[in-house]
Tab-separated table of C-alpha atoms in Angstrom:
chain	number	residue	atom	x	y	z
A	1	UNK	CA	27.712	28.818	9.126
A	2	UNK	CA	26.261	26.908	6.624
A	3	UNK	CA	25.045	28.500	3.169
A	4	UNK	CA	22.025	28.404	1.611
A	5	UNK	CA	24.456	29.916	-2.271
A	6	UNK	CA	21.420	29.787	-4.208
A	7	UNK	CA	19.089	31.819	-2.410
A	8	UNK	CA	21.503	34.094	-0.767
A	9	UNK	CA	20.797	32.992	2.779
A	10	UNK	CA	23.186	31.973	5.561
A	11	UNK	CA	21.970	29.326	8.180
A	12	UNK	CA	23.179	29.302	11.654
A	13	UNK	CA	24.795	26.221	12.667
A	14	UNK	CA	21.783	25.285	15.287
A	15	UNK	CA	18.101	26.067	14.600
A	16	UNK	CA	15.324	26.956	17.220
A	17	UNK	CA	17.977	26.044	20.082
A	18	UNK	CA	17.529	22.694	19.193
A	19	UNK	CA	19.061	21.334	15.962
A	20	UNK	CA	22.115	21.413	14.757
A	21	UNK	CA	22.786	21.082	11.245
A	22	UNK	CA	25.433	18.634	9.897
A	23	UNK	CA	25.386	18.086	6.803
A	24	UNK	CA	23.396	19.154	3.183
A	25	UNK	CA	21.921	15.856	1.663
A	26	UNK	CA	19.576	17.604	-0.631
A	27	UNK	CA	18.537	20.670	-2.847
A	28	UNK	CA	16.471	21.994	-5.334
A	29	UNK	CA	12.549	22.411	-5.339
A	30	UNK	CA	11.917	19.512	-2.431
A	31	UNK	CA	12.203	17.122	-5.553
A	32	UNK	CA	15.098	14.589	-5.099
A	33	UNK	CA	16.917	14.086	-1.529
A	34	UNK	CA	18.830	11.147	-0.281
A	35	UNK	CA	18.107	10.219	3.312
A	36	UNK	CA	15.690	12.486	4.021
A	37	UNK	CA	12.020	12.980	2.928
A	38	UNK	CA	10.565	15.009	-0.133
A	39	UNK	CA	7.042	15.448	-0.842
A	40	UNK	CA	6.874	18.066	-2.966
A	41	UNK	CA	3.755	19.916	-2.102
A	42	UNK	CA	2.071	21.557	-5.098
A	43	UNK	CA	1.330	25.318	-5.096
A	44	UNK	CA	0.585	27.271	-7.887
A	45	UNK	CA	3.568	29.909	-6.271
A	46	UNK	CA	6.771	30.599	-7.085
A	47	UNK	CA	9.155	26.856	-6.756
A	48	UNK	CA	10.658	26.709	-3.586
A	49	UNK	CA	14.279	26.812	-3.707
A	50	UNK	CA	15.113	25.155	-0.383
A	51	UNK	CA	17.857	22.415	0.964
A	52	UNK	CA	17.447	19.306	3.308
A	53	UNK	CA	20.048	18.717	6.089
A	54	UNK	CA	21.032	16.029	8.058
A	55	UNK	CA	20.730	17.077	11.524
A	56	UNK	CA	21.186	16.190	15.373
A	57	UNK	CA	18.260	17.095	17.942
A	58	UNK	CA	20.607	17.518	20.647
A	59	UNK	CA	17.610	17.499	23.565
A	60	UNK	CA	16.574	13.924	22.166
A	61	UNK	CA	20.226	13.099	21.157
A	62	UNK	CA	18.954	11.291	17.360
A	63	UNK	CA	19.009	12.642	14.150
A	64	UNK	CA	16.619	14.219	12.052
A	65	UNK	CA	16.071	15.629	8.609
A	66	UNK	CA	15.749	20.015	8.409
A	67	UNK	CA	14.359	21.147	5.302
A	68	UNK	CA	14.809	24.753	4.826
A	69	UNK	CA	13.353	27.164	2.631
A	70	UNK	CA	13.818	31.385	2.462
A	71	UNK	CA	10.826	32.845	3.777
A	72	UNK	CA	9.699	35.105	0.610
A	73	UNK	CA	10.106	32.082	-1.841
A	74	UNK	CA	6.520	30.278	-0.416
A	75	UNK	CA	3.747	31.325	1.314
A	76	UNK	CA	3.806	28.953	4.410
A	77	UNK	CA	4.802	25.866	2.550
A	78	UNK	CA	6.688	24.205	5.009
A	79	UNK	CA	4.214	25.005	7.688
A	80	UNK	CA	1.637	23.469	5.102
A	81	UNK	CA	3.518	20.958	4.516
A	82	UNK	CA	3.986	20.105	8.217
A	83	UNK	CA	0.314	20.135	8.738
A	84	UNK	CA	-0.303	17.308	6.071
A	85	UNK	CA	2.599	15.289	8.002
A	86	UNK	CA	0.774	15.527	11.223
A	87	UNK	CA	-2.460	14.274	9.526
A	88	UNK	CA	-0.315	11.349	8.253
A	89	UNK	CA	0.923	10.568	11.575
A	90	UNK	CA	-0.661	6.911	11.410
A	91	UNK	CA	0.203	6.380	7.975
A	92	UNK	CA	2.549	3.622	7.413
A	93	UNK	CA	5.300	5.037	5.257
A	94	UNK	CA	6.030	8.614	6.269
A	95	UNK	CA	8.084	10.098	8.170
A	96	UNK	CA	7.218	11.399	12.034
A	97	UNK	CA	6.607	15.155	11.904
A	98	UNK	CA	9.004	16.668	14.602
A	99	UNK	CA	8.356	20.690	14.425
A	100	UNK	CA	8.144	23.959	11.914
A	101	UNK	CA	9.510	26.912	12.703
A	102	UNK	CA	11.207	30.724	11.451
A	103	UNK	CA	14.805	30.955	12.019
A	104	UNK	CA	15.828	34.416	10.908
A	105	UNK	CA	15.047	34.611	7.316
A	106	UNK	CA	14.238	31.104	6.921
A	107	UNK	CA	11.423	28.564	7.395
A	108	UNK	CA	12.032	24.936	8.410
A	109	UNK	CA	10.377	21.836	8.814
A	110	UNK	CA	12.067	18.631	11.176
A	111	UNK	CA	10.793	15.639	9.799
A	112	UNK	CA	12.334	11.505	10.819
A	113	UNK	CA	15.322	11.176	8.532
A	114	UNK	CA	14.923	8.480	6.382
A	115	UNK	CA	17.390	5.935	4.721
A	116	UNK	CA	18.347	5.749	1.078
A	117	UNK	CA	16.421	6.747	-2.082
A	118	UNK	CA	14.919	3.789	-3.985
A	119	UNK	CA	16.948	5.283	-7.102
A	120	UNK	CA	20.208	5.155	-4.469
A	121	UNK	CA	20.048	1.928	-4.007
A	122	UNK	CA	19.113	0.744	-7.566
A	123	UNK	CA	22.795	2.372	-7.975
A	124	UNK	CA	24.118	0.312	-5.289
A	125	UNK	CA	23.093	-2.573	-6.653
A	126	UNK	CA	24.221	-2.243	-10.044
A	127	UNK	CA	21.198	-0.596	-11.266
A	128	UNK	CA	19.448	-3.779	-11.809
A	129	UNK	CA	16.448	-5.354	-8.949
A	130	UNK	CA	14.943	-8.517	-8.939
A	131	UNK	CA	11.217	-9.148	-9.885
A	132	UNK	CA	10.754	-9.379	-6.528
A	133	UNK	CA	12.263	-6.371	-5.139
A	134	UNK	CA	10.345	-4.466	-7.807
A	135	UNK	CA	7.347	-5.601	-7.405
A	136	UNK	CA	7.361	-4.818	-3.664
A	137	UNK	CA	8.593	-1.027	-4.143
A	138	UNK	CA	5.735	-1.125	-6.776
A	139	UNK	CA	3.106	-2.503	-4.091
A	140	UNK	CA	4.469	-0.089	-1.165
A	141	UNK	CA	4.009	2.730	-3.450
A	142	UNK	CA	0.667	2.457	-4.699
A	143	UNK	CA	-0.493	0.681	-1.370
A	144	UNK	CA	-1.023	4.117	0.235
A	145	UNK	CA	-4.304	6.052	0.250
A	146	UNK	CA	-2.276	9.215	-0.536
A	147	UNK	CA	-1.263	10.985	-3.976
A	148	UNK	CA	1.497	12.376	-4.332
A	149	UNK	CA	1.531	14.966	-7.573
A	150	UNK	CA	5.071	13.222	-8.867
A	151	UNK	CA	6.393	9.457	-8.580
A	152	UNK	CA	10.001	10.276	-8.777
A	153	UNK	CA	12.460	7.308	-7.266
A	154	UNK	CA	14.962	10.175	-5.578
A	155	UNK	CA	11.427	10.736	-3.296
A	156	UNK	CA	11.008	7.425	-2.031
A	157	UNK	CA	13.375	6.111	0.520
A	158	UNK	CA	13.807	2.912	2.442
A	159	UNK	CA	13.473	2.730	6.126
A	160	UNK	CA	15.640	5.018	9.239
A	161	UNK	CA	18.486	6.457	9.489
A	162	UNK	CA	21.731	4.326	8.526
């Protein structure tokens, strides 16, 4: 079973029947991930202390990204959250919404799982881009009739899957 320490929950290794986690690629309060998507929707609740996996539909044999929150820590984010993905459907630059659920004592959302982090591969590549490279990440940011409450680099990743 995989562990959710900081909220005191336990996950089971599948969720809904369906997924099966593999592997934790991000925590926190849905604020910096790598390969996987973070939107961080604003409430005026408690933050939501949740973690992104990795994971394998095993019906449609590709992986996706789970992020998982405890139940009592947000009213319905995740299922909020899911709602604005599936008005984004057509957007270019998000990720397909793939289901929300209750698992137990926990709340998930199955999103596309995405590549790197902008800031991952600014690492990569010695933590220098060209004027080039910048500018585009500048244009495909601001390019997109959506606002987002913070710009953070972990947030915005490049492409599918590796």
């Amino acid at each position: 079973r995989l562990g959710m320490r900081n909220i005191g929950v336990k996950l089971p290794a599948e969720i809904g029947h369906r997924y099966r986690l593999l592997d934790l690629i991000g925590t926190g309060s849905f604020g910096a991930y790598h390969h996987a998507i973070c939107m961080g929707m604003s409430s005026y609740a408690r933050p939501c202390l949740g973690k992104v996996y990795r994971s394998m539909d095993i019906l449609l044999n590709q992986h996706v990204a789970i992020k998982v929150e405890h139940w009592e820590y947000m009213y319905d984010q995740l299922e909020n959250e899911g709602e604005i993905y599936k008005e984004l459907k057509d957007v270019v630059g998000f990720p397909a919404f793939h289901g929300y659920g209750q698992e137990g004592d926990i709340n998930y959302l199955v999103l596309d799982l995405l590549g790197p982090s902008i800031k991952s591969l600014f690492i990569l590549c010695g933590g220098r881009f060209s004027l080039k490279t910048a500018a585009n990440v500048m244009l495909q940011m601001v390019s997109v009739d959506v606002v987002q409450m913070s710009i953070l680099v972990e947030a915005y990743l490049i492409g599918g899957s590796p």
